[in-house]
mmCIF file of N, CA and C in Angstrom:
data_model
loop_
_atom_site.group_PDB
_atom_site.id
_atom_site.type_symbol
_atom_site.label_atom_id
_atom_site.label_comp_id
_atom_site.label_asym_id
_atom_site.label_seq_id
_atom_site.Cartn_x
_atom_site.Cartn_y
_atom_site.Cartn_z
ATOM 1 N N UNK A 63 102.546 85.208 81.600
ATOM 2 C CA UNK A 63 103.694 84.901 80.788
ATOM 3 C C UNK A 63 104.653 84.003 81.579
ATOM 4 N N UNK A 64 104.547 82.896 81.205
ATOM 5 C CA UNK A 64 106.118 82.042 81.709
ATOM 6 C C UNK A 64 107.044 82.562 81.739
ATOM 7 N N UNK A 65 108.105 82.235 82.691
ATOM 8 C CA UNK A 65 108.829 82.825 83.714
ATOM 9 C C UNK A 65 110.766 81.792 83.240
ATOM 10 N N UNK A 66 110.738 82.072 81.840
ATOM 11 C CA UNK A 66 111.900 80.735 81.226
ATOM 12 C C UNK A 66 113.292 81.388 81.674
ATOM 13 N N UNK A 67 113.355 82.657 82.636
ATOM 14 C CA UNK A 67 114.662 83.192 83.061
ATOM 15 C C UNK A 67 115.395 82.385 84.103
ATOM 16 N N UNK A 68 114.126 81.917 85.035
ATOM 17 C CA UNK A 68 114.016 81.405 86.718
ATOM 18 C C UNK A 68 113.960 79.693 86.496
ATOM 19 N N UNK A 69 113.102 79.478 85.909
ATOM 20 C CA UNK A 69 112.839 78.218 86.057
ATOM 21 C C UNK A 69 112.777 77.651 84.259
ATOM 22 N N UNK A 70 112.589 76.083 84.281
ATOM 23 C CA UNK A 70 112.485 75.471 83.140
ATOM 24 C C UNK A 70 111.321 74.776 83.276
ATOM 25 N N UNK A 71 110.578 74.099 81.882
ATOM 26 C CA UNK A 71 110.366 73.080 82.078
ATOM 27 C C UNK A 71 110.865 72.044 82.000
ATOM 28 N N UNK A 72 110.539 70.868 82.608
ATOM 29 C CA UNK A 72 111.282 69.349 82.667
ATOM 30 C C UNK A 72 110.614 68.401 82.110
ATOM 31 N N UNK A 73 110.735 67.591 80.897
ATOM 32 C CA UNK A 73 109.806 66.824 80.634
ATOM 33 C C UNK A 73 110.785 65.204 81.065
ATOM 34 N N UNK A 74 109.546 64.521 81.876
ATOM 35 C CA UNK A 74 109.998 62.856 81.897
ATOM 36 C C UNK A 74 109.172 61.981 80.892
ATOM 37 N N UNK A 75 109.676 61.254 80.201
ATOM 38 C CA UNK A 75 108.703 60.658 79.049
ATOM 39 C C UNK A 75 109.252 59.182 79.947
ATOM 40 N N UNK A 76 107.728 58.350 80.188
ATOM 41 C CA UNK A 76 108.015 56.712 80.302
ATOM 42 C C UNK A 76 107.237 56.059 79.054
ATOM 43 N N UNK A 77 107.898 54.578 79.131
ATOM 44 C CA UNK A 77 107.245 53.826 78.216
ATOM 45 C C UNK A 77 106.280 53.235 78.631
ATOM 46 N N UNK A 78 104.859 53.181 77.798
ATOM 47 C CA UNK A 78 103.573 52.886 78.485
ATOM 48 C C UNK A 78 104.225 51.668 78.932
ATOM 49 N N UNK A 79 104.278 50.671 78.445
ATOM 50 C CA UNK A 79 104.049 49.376 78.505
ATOM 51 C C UNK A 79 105.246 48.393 79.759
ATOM 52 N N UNK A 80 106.358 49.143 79.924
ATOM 53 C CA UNK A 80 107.127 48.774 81.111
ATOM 54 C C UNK A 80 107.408 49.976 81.917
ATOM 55 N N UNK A 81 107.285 51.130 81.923
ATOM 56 C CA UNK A 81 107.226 51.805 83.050
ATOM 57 C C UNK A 81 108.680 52.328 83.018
ATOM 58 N N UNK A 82 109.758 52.415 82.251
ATOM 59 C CA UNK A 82 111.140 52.570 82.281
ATOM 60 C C UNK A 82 111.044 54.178 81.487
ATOM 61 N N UNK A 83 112.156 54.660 82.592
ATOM 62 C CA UNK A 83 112.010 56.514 81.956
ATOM 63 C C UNK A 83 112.696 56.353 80.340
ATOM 64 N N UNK A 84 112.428 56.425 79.011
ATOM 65 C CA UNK A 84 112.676 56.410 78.024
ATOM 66 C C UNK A 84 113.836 58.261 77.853
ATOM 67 N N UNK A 85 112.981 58.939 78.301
ATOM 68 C CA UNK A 85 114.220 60.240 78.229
ATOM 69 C C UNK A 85 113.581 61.471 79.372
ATOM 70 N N UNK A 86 114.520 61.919 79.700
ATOM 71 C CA UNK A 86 113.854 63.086 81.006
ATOM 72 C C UNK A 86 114.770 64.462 80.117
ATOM 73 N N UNK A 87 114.318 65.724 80.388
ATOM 74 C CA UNK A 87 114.872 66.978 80.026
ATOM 75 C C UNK A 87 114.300 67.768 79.426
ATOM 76 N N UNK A 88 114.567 68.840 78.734
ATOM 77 C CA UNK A 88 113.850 70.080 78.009
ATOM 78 C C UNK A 88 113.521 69.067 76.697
ATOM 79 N N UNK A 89 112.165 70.477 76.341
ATOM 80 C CA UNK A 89 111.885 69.611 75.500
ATOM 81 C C UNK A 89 113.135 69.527 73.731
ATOM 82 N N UNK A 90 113.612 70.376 73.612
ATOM 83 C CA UNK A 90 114.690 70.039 72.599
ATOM 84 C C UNK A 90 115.909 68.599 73.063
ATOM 85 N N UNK A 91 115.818 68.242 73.785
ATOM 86 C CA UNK A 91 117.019 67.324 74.506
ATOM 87 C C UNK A 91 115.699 66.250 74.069
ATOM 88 N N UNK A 92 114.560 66.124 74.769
ATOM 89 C CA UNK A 92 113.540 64.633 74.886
ATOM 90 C C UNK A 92 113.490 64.223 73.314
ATOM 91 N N UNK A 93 113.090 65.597 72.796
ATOM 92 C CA UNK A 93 113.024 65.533 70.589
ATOM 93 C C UNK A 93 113.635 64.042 70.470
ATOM 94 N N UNK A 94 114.825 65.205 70.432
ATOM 95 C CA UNK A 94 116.034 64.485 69.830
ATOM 96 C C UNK A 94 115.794 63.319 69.956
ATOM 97 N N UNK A 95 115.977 62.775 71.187
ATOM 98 C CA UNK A 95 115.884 61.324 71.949
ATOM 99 C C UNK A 95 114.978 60.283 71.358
ATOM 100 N N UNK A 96 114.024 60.632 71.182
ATOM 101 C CA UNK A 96 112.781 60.559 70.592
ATOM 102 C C UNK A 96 112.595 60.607 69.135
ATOM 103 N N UNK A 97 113.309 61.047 68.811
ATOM 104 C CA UNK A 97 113.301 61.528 67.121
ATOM 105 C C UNK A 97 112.344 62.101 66.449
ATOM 106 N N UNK A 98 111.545 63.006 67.383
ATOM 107 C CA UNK A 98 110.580 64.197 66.832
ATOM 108 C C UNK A 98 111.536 65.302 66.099
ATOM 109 N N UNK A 99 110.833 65.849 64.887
ATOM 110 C CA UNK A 99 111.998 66.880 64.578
ATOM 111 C C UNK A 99 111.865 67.859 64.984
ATOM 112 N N UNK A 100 111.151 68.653 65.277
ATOM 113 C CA UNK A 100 111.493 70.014 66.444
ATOM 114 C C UNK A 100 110.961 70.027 67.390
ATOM 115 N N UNK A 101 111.868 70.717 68.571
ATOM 116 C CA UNK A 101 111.288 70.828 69.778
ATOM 117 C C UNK A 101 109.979 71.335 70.243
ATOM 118 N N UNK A 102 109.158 72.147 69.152
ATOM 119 C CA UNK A 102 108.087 71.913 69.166
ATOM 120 C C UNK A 102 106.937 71.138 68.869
ATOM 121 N N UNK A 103 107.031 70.692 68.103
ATOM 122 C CA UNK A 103 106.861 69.516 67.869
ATOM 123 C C UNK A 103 106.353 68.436 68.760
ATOM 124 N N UNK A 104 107.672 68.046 69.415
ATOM 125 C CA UNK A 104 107.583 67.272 70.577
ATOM 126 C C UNK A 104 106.145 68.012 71.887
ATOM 127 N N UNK A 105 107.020 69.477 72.080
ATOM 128 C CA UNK A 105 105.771 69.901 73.117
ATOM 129 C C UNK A 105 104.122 70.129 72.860
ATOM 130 N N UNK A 106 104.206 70.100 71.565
ATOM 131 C CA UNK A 106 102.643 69.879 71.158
ATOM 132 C C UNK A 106 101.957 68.429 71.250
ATOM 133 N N UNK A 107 102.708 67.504 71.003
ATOM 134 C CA UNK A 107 102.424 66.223 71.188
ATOM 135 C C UNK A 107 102.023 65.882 72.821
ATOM 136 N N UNK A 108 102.973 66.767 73.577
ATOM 137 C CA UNK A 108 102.783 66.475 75.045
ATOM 138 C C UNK A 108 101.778 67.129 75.646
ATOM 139 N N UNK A 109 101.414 68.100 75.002
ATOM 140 C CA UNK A 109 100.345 68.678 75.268
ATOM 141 C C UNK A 109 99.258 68.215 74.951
ATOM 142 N N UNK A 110 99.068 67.574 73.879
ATOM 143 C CA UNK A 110 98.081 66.650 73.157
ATOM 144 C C UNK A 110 97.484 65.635 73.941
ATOM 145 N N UNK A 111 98.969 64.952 73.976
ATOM 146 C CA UNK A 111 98.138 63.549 75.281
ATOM 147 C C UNK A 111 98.207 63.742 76.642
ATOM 148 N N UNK A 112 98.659 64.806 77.239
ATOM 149 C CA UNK A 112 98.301 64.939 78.291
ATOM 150 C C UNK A 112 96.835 65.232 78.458
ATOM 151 N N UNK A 113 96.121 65.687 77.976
ATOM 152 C CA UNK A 113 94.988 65.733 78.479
ATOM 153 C C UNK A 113 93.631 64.915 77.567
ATOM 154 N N UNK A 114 94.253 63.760 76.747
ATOM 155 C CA UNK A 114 93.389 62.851 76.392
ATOM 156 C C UNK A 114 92.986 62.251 77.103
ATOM 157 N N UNK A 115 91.777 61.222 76.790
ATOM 158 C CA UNK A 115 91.148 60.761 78.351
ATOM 159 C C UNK A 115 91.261 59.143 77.733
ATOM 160 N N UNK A 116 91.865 59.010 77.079
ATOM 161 C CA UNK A 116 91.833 57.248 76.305
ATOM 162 C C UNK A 116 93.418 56.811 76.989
ATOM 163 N N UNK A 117 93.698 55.433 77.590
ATOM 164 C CA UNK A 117 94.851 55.029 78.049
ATOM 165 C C UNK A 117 96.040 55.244 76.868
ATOM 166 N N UNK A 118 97.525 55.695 77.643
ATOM 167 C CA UNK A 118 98.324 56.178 76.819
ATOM 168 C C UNK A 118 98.772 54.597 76.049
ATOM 169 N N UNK A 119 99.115 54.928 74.752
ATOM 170 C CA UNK A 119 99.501 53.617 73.893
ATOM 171 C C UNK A 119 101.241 53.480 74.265
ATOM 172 N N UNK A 120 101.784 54.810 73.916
ATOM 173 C CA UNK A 120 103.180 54.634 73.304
ATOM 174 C C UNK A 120 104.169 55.115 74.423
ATOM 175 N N UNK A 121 103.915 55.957 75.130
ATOM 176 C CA UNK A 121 104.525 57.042 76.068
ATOM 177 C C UNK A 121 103.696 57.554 76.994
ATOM 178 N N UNK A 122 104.077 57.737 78.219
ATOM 179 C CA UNK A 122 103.575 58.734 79.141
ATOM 180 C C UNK A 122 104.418 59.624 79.266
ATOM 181 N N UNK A 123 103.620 60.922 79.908
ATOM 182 C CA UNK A 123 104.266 62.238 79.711
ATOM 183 C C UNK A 123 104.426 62.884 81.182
ATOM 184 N N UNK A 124 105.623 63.237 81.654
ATOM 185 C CA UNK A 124 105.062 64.240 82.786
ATOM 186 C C UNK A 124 105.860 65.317 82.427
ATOM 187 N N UNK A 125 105.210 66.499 83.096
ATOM 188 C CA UNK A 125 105.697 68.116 82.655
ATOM 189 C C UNK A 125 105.372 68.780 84.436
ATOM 190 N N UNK A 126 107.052 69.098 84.485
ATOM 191 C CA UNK A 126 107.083 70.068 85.670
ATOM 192 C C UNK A 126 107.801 71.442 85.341
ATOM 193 N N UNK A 127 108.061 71.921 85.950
ATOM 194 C CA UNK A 127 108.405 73.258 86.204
ATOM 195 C C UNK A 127 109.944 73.452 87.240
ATOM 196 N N UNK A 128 110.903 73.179 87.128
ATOM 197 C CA UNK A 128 111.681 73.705 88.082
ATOM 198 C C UNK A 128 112.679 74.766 88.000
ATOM 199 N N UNK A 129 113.544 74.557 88.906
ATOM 200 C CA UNK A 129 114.374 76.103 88.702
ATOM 201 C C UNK A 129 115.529 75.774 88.143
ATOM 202 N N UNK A 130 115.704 76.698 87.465
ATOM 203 C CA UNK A 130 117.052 76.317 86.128
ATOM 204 C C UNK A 130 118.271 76.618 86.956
ATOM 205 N N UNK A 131 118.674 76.702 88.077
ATOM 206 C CA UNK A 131 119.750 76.689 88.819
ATOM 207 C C UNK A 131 119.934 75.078 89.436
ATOM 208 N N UNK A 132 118.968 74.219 89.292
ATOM 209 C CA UNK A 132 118.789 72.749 89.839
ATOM 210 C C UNK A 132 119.472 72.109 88.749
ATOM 211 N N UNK A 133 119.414 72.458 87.392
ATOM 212 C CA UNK A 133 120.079 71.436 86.078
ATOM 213 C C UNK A 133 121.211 71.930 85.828
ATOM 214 N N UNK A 134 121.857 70.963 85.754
ATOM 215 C CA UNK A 134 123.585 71.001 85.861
ATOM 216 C C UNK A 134 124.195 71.259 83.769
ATOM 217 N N UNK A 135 123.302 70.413 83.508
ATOM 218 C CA UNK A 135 123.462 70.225 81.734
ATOM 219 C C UNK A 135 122.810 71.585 81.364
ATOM 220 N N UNK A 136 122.236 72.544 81.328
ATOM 221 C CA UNK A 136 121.597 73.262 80.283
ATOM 222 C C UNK A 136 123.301 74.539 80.175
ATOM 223 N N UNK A 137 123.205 74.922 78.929
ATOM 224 C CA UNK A 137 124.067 75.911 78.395
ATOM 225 C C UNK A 137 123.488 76.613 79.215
ATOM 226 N N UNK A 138 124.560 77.712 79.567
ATOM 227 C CA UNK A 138 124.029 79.399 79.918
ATOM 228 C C UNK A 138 123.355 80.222 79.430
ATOM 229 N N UNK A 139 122.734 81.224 80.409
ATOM 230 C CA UNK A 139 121.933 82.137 79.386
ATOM 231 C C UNK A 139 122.294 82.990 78.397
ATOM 232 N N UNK A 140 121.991 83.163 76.864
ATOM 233 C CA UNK A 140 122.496 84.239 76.004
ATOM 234 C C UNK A 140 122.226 85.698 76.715
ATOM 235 N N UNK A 141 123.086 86.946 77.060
ATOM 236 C CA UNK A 141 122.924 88.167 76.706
ATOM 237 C C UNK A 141 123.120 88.381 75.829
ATOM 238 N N UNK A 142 121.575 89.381 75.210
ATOM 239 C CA UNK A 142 122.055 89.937 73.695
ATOM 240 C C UNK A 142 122.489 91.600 73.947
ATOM 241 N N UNK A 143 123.246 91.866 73.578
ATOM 242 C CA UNK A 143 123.951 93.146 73.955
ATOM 243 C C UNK A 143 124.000 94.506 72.222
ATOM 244 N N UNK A 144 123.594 95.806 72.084
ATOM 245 C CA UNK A 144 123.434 96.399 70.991
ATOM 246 C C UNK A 144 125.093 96.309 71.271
ATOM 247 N N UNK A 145 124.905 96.407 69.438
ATOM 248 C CA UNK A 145 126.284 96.693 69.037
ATOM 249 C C UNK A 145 126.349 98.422 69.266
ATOM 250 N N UNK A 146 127.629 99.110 68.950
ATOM 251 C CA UNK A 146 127.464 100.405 68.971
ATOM 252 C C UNK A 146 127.956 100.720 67.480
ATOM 253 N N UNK A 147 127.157 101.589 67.033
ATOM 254 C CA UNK A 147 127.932 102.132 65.487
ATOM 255 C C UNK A 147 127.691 101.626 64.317
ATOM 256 N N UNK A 148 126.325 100.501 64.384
ATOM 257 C CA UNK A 148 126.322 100.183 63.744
ATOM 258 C C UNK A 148 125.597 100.798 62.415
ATOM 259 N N UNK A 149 124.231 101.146 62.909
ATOM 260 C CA UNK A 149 123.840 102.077 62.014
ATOM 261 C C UNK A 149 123.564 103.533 62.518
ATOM 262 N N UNK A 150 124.906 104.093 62.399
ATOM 263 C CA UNK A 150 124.689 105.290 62.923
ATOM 264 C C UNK A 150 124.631 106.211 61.160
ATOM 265 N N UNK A 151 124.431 107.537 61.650
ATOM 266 C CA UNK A 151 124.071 108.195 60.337
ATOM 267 C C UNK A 151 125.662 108.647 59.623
ATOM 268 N N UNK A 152 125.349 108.770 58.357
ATOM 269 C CA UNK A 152 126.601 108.697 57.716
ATOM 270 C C UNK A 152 127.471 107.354 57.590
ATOM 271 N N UNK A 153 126.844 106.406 57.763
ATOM 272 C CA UNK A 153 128.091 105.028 58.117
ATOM 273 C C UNK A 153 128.121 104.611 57.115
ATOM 274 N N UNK A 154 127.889 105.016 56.008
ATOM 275 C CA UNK A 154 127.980 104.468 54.266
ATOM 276 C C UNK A 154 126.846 103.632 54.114
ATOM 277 N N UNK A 155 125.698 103.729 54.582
ATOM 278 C CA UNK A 155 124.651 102.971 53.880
ATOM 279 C C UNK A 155 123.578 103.430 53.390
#
């Protein structure tokens, strides 16, 4: 099981054809950039051509792994915390 507490993945997308980083970041941030509509989406695609064996047409892909204390941009982590009382017995429902 991936480990998304500690670390992230990082995706760098270049453009085949000049070599210029087109967008670097998670994959909901690259989407966007990109104009895939969901962030999955996008990571299925990267998964796709990463391991085709025909030269990339549109994009190259790289996918690392680092530690989510290294990226300065990502929001914080959600705690989800129980409410108390909510459905306790007798609470009118």
């Amino acid at each position: 099981m991936a480990d998304n507490i500690h670390y992230i993945t990082w995706y760098t997308v270049y453009s085949a054809k000049t070599g210029e980083v087109v967008a670097a970041g998670t994959s909901s941030m690259c989407a966007a950039k990109l104009g895939y509509k969901t962030s999955n989406s996008f990571a299925s695609s990267v998964g796709h051509r990463r391991h085709e064996k025909r030269r990339p047409y549109k994009y190259i892909f790289e996918q690392e792994r680092i530690d989510r204390a290294e990226v300065d941009c990502l929001p914080p982590l959600r705690r989800y915390c129980k409410k108390k009382g909510r459905y306790e017995k007798g609470a009118g429902i």
